[in-house]
Tab-separated table of C-alpha atoms and ligand atoms in Angstrom:
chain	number	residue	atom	x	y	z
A	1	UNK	CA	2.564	-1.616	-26.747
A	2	UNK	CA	4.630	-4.010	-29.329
A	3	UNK	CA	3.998	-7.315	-28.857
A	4	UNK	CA	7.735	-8.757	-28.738
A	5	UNK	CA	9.755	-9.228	-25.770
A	6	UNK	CA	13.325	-8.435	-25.250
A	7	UNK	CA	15.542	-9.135	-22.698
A	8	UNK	CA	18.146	-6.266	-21.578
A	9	UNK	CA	20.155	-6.349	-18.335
A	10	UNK	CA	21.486	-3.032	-17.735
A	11	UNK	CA	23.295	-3.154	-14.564
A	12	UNK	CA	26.801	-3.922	-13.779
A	13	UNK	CA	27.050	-6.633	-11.407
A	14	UNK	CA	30.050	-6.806	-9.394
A	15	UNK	CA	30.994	-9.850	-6.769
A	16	UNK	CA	33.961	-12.195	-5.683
A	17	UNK	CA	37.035	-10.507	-3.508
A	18	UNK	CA	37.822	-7.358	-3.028
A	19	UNK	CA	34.722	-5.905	-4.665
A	20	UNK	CA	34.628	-2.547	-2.523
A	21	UNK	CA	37.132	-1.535	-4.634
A	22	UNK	CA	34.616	-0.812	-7.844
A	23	UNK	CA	33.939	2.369	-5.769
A	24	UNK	CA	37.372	3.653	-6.524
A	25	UNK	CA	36.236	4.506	-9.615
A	26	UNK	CA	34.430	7.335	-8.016
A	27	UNK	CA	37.412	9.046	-6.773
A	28	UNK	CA	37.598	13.050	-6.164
A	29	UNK	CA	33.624	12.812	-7.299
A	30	UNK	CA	30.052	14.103	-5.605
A	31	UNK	CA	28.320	11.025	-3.713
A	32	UNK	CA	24.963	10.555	-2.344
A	33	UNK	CA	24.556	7.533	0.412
A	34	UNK	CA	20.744	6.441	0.844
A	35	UNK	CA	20.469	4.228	4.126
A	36	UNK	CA	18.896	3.340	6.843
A	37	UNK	CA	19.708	3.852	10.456
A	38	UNK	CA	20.799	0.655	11.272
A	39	UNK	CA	23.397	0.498	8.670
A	40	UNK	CA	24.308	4.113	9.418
A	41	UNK	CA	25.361	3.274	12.910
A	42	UNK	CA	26.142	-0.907	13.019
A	43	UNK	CA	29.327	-0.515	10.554
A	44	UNK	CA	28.195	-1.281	6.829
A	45	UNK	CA	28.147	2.728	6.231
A	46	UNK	CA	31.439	3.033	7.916
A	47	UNK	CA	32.927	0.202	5.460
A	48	UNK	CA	31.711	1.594	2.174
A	49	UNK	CA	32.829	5.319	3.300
A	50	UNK	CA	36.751	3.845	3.966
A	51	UNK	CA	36.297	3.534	0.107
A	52	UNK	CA	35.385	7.015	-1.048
A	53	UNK	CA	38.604	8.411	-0.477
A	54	UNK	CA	38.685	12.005	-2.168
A	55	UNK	CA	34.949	12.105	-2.576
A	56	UNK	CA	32.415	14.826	-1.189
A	57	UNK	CA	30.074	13.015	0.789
A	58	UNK	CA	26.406	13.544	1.852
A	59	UNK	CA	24.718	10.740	3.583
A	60	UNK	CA	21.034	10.597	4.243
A	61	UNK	CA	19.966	7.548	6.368
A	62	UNK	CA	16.342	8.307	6.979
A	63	UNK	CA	14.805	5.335	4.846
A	64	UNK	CA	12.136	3.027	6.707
A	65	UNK	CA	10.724	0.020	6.469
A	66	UNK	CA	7.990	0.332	3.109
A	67	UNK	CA	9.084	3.479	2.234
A	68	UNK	CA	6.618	6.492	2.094
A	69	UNK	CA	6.271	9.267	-0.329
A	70	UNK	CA	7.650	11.388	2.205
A	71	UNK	CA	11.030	10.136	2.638
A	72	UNK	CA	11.485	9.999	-1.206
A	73	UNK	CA	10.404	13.902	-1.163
A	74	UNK	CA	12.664	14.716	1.768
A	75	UNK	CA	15.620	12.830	0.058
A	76	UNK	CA	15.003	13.984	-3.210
A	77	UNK	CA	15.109	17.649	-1.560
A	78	UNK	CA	18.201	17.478	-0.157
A	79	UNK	CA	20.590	15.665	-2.811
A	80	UNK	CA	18.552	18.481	-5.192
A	81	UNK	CA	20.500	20.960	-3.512
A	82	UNK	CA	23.748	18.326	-3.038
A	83	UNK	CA	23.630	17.238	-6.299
A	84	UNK	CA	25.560	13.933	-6.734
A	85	UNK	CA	27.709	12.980	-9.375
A	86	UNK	CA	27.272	9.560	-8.334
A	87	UNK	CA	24.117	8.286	-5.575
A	88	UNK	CA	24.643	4.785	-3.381
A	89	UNK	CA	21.798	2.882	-1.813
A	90	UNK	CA	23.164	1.027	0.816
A	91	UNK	CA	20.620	-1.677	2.957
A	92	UNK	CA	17.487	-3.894	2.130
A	93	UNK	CA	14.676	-3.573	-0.604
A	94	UNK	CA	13.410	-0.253	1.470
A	95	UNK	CA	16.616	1.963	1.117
A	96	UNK	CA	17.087	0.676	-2.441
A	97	UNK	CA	14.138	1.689	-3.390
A	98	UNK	CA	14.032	4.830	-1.474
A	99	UNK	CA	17.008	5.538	-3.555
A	100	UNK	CA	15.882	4.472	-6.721
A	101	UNK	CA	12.821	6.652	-6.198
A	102	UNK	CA	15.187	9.625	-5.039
A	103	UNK	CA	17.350	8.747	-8.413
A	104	UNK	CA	14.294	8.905	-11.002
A	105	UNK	CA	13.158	12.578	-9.327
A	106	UNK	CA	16.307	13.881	-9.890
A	107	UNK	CA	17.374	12.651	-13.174
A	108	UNK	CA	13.915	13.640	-14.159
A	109	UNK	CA	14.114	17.296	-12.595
A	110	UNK	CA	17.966	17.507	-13.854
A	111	UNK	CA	18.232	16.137	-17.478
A	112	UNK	CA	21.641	18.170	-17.913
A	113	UNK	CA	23.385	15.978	-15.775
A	114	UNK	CA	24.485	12.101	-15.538
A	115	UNK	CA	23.608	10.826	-12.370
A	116	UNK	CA	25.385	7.253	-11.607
A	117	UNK	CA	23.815	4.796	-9.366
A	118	UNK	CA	25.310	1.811	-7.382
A	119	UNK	CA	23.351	-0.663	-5.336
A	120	UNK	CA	24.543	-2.730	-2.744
A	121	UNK	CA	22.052	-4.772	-1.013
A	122	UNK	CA	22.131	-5.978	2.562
A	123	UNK	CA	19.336	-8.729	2.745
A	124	UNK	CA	18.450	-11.779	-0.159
A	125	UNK	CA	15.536	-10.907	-0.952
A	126	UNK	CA	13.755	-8.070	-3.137
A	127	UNK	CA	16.551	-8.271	-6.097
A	128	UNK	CA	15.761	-4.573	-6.054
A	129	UNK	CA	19.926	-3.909	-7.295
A	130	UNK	CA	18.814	-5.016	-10.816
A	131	UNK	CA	15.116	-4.146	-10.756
A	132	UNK	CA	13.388	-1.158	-12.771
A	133	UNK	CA	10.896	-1.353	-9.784
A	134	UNK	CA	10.444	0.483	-6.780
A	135	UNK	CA	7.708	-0.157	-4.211
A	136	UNK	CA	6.524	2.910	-2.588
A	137	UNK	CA	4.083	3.500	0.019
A	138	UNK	CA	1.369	5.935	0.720
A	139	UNK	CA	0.247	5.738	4.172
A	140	UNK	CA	-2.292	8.379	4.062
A	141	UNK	CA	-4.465	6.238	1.897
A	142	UNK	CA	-3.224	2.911	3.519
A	143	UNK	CA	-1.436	2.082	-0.065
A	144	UNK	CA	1.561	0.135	-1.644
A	145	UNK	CA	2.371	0.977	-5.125
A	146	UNK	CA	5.016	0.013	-7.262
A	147	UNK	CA	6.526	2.365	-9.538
A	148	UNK	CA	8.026	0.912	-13.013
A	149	UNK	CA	10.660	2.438	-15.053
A	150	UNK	CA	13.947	1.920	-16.920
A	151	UNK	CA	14.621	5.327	-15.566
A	152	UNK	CA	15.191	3.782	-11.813
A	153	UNK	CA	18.045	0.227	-12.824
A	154	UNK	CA	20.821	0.718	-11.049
A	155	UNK	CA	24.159	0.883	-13.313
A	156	UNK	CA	25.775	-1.138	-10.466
A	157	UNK	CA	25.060	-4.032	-8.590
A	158	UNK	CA	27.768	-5.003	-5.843
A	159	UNK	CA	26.848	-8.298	-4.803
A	160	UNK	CA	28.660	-8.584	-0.974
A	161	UNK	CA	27.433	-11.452	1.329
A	162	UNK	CA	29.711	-9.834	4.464
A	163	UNK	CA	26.970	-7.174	4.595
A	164	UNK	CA	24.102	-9.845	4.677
A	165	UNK	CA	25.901	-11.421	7.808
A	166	UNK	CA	24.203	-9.495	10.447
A	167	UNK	CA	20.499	-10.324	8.996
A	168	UNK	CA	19.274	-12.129	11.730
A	169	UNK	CA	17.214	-15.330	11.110
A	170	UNK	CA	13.946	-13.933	10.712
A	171	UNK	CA	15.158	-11.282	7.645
A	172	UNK	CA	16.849	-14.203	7.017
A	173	UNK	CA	13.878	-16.114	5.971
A	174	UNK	CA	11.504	-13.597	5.128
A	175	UNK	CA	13.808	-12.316	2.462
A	176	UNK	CA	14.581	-15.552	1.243
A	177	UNK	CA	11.054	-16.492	0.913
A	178	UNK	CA	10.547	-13.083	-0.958
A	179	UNK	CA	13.230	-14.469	-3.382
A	180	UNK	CA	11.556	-17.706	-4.064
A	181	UNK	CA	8.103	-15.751	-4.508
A	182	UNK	CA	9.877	-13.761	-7.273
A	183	UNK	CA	11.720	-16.615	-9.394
A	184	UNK	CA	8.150	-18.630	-8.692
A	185	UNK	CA	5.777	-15.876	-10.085
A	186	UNK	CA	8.785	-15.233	-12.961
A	187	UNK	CA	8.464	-19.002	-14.225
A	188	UNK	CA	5.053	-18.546	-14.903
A	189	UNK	CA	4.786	-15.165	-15.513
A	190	UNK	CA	2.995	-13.336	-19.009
A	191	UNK	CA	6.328	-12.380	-20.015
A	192	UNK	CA	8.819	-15.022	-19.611
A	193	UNK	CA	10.937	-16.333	-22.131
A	194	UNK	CA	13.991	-19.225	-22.259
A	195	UNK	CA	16.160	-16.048	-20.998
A	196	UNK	CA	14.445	-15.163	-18.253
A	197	UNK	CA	13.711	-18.639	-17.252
A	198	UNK	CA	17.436	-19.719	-17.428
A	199	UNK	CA	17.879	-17.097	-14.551
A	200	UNK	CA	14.762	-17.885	-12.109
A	201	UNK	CA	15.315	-21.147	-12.301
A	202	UNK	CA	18.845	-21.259	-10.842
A	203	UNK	CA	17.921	-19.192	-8.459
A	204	UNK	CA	15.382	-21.202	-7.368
A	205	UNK	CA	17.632	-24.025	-7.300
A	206	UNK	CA	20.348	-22.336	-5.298
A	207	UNK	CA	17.505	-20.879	-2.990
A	208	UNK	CA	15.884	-24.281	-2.161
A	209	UNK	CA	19.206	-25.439	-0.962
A	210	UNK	CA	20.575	-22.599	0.582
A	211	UNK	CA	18.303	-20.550	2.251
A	212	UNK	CA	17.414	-23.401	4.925
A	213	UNK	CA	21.681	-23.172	5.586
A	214	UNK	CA	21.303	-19.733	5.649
A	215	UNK	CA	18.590	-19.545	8.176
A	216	UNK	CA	20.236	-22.264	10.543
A	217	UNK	CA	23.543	-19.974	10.212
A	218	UNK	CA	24.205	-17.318	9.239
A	219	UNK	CA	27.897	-17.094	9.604
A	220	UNK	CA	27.967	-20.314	6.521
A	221	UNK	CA	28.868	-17.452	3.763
A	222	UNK	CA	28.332	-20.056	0.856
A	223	UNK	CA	25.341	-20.023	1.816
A	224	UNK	CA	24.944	-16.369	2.073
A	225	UNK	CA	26.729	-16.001	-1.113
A	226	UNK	CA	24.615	-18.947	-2.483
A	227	UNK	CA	21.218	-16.699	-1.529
A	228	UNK	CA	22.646	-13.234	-2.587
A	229	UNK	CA	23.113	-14.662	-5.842
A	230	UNK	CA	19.616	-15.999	-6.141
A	231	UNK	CA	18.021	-12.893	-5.115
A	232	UNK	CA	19.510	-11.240	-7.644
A	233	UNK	CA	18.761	-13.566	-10.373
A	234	UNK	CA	15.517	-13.961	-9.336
A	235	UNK	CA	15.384	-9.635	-9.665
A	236	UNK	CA	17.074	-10.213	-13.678
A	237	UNK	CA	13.908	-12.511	-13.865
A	238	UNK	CA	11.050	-10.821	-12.887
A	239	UNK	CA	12.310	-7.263	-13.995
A	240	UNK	CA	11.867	-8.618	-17.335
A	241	UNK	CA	9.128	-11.609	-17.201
A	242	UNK	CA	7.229	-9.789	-14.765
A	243	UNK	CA	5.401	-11.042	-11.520
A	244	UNK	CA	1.808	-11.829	-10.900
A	245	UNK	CA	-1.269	-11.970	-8.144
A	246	UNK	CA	0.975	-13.103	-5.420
A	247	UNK	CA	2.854	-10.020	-5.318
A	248	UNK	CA	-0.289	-7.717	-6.509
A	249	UNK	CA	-2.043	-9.442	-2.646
A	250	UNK	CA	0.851	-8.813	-1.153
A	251	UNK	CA	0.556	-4.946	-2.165
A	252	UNK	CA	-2.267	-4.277	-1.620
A	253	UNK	CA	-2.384	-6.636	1.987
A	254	UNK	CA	1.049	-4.793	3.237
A	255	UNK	CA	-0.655	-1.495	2.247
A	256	UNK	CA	-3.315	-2.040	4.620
A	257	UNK	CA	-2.414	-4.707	7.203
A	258	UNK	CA	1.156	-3.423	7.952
A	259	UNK	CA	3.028	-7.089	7.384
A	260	UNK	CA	6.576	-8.197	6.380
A	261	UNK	CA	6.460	-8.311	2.194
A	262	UNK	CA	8.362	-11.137	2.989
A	263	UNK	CA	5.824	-12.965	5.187
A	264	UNK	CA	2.819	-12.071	3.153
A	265	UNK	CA	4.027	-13.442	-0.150
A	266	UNK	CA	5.491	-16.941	1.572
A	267	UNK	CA	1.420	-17.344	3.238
A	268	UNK	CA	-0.464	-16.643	-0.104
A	269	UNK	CA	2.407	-18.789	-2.247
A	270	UNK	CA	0.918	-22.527	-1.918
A	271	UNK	CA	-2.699	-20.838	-2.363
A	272	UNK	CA	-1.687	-19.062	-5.736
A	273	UNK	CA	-0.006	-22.137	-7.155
A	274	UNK	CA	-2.721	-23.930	-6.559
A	275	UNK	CA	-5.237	-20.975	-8.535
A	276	UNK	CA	-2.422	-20.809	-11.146
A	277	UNK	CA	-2.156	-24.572	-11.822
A	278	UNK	CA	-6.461	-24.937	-12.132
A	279	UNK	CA	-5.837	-27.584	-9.048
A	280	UNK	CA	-9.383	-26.839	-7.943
A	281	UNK	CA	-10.807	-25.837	-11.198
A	282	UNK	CA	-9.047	-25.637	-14.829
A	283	UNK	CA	-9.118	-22.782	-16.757
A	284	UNK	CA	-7.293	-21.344	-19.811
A	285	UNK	CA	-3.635	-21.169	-19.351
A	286	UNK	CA	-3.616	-23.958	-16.281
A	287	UNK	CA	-2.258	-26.772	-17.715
A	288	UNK	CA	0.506	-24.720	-19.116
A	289	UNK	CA	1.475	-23.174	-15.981
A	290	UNK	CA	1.025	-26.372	-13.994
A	291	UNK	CA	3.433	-28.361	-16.143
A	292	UNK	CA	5.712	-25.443	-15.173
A	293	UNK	CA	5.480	-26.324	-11.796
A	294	UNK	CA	6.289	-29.749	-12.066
A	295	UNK	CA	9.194	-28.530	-14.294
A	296	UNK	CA	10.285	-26.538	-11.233
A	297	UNK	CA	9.965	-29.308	-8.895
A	298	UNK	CA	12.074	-31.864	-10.861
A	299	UNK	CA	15.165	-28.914	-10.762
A	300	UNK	CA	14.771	-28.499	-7.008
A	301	UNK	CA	15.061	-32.742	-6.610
A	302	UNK	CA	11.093	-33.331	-5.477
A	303	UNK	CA	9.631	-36.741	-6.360
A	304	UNK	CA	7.752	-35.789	-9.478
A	305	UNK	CA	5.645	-38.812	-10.415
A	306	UNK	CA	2.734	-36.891	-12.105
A	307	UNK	CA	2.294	-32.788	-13.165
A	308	UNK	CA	-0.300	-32.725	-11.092
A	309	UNK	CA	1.845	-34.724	-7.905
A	310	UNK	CA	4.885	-32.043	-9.194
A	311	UNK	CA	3.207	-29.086	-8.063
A	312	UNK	CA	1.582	-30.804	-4.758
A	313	UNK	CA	5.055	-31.747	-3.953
A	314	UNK	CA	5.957	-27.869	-4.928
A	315	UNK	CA	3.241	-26.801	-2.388
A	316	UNK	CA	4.354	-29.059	0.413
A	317	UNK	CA	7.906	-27.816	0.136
A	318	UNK	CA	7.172	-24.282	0.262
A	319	UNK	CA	4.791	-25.171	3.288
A	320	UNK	CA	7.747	-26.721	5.035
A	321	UNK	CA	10.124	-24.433	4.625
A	322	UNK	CA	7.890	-21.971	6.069
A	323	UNK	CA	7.206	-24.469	9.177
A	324	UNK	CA	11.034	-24.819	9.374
A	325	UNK	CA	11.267	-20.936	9.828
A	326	UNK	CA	8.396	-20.497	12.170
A	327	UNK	CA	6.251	-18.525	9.283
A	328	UNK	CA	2.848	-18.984	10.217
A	329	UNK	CA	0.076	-20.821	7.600
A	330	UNK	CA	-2.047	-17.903	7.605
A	331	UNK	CA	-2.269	-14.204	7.098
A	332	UNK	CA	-3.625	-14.105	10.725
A	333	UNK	CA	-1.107	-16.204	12.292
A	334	UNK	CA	0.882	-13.251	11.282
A	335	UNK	CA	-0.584	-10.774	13.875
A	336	UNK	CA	-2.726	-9.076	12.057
A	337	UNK	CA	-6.548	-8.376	13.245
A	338	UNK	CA	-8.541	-11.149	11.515
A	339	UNK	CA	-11.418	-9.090	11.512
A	340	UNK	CA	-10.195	-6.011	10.198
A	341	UNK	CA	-8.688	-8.042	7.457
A	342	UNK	CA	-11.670	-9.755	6.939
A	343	UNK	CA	-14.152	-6.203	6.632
A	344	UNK	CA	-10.943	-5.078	4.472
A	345	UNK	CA	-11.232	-8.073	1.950
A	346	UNK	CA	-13.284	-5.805	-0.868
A	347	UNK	CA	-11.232	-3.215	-0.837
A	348	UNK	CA	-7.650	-4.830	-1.263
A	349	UNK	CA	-8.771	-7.706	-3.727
A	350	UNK	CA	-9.751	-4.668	-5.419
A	351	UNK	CA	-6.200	-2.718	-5.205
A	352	UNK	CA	-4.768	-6.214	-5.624
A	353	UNK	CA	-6.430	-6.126	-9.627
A	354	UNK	CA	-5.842	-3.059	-10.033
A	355	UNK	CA	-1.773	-2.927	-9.155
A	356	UNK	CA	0.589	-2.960	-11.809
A	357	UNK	CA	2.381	-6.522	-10.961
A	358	UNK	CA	-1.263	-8.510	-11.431
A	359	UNK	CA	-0.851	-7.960	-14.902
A	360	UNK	CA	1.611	-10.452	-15.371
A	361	UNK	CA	-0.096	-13.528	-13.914
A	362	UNK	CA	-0.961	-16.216	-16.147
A	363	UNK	CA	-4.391	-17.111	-14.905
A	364	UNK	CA	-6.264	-13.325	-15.466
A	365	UNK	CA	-7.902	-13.135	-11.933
A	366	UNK	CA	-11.264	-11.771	-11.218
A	367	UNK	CA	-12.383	-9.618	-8.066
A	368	UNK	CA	-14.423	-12.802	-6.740
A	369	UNK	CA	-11.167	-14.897	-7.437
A	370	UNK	CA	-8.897	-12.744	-5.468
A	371	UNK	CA	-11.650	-12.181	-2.591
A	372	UNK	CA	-11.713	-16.011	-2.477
A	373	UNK	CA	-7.784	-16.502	-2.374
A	374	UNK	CA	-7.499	-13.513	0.452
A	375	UNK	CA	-10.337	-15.193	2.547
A	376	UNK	CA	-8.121	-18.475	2.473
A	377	UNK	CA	-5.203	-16.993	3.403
A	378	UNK	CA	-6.366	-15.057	6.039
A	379	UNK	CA	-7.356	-17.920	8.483
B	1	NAD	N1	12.112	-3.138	-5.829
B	1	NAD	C1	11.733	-4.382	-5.937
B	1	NAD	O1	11.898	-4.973	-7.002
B	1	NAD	C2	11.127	-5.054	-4.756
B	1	NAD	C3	10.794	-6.420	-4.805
B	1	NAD	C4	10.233	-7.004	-3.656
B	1	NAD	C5	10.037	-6.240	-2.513
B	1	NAD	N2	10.351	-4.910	-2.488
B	1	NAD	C6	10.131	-4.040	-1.297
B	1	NAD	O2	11.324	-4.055	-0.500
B	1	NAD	C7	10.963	-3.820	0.870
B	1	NAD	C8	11.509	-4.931	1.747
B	1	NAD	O3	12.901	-4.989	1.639
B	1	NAD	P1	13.744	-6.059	2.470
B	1	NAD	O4	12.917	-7.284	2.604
B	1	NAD	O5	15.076	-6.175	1.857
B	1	NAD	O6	13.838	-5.442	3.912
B	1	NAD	P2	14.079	-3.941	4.473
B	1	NAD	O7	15.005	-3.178	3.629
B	1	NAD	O8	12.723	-3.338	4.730
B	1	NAD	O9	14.781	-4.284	5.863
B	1	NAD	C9	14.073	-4.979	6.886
B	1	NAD	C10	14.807	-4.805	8.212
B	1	NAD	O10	16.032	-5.517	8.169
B	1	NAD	C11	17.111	-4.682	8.545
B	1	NAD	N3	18.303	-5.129	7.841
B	1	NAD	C12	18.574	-5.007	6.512
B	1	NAD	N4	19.774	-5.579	6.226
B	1	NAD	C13	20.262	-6.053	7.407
B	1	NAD	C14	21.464	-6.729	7.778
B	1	NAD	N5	22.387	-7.064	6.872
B	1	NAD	N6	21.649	-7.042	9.088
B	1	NAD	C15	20.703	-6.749	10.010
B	1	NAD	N7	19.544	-6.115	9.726
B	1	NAD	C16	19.332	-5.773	8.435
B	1	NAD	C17	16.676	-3.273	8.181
B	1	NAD	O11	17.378	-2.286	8.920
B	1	NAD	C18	15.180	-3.341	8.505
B	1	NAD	O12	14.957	-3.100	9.876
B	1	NAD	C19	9.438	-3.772	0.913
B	1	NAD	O13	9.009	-2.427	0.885
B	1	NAD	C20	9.039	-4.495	-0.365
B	1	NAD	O14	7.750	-4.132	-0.823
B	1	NAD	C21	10.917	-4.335	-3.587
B	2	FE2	FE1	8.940	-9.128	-3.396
């Protein structure tokens, strides 16, 4: 592994008027659609076919929530035998990363052909258009994974808030809160640099503001525009700095306790800060992070008398917002079984160290450490 870092966007990002119209480009070509149902039949599918004039078209709208190994095999299958010139994931975090999935098994199986991949997201949240990751589930062994590679970046981004409209206010705020998580765990993370900090902090600053507009209405389109921008900023962030233990819980918990991603990350955020920043007890690396905090809280316009009364004033925002949108305080207020969760705890603290994402946290966890943050969050 080298030691320096590097920062390389690769994809395209297109947004402002008339941006449907990058799809022209495709004209008279092969294209793949990965969806979901709900977009297949409420209009946005309809929309980005008027655009495909002269194109052969195969659409498969079978991605779910979390998507399973399954649906990437059954999709992979059948644009095999299509083969695109050109594949479009169209929909939230789960058909983008259904696609991307479905796009890495083919260019992998196919290296004699280009294989061109647009993303156009219909919630704020996972930043997934820009990401080289792809979260995957297994539900055979109760298991969320994510897969990292280069291989899976879409080549375009088109950044639309008309097809974020419809998210009602819950997706609303549990994709928004997913978008905070990211820039959040970005800020702090292993890999960050002045690059990737320039773009997770504006989006944190355009989500603090925004998302709260977004939620209350979701017909305000700057503030839909405002939060589709963050989200994927926050994705440029983290693809390259890297994420941490929040996201590694909320793995391994969504794995095994069937929860929003969302959700789960805005619970265990003001408990990770707090482990991050050494507010309970210091350790190498604290300091550091927790005068990253306070950095973070100045930008969003908290009272910031102290590092120490930053980051407080960091966890008491992120607590509020998730009053304002009904989010409960704990894991259990969520619906899950408490007790299930609780004879669980071993055994996701210890997928939680071992997934890919807890790399990247500043404070190196231990199992006892991440046993200890699950049995707070749980309630
Ligand atoms: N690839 C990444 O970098 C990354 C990062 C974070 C999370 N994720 C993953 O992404 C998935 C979550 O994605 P998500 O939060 O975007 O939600 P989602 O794609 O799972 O969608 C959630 C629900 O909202 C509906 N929906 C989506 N857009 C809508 C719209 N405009 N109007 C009305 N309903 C709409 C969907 O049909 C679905 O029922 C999880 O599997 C999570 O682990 C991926
Ligand atoms: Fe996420």
């Amino acid at each position: 592994m080298p030691s320096y870092k590097s920062f390389s966007p690769r994809t395209e990002i297109v947004f402002g008027e008339g941006l449907l119209d990058r799809l022209h480009a495709y004209r008279g070509q092969r294209v793949g659609i990965v969806t979901d149902d709900f977009m297949a039949k409420s209009g946005p599918l309809d929309r980005v076919l008027s655009h495909l004039d002269g194109c052969e078209v195969k659409v498969f709208a079978e991605a779910i929530p979390e998507p399973p190994i399954a649906t990437v095999t059954k999709g992979a299958g059948i644009f095999a035998e299509f083969r695109p010139d050109v594949v479009i994931a169209l929909g939230g975090g789960s058909p983008i990363d259904a696609a991307k999935a479905i796009v890495a098994v083919l260019r992998s199986t196919d290296t004699t052909r280009t294989i061109r991949f647009v993303a156009i997201p219909t919630t704020s949240g996972t930043g997934s258009e820009v990401t080289s990751f792809a979260i995957i589930s297994d539900p055979d062994k109760g298991r969320k994974f994510p897969l990292i590679s280069p291989e899976m970046v879409p080549d375009v981004a088109i950044l639309d808030p008309e097809f974020v409209r419809t998210a009602p206010p819950k997706v609303t705020a549990d994709t928004g809160m997913d978008v905070i998580t990211h820039a959040l765990e970005a800020v702090v993370a292993n890999g960050r640099s002045h690059f990737t900090d320039a773009f997770a902090e504006k989006s944190l600053e355009l989500a603090f503001a925004n998302l709260p507009k977004a939620y209350a209405d979701g017909n305000d389109m700057e503030a839909r525009d405002a939060m589709h921008q963050a989200s994927c900023l926050a994705g440029l962030a983290f693809s390259e700095a890297g994420l941490g233990i929040n996201h590694g819980l909320a793995h391994a918990i969504g794995g095994r306790m069937h929860l929003v991603h969302g959700r789960i990350n805005a619970v265990l955020l003001p408990h990770v800060i707090a482990f991050n920043a050494g507010l309970e007890e210091d350790a190498p690396g604290c300091r550091e992070t927790l005068s990253i905090y306070a950095r973070i809280a100045t930008r969003i316009g908290l009272d910031v008398p102290s590092p120490r009364a930053g980051v407080l004033a960091l966890i008491r925002a992120i607590q509020s917002l998730n009053a304002r949108f009904s989010i409960a305080a704990t894991l259990g207020g969520l619906g899950m079984e408490v007790e299930d969760f609780r004879g669980a705890i071993p055994e996701i603290a210890t997928a939680a160290l071992a997934d890919a994402c807890t790399a990247g946290n500043p404070r190196r966890p231990t199992l006892a450490e991440l046993e200890m943050l699950l049995g707070r969050a749980g309630g």
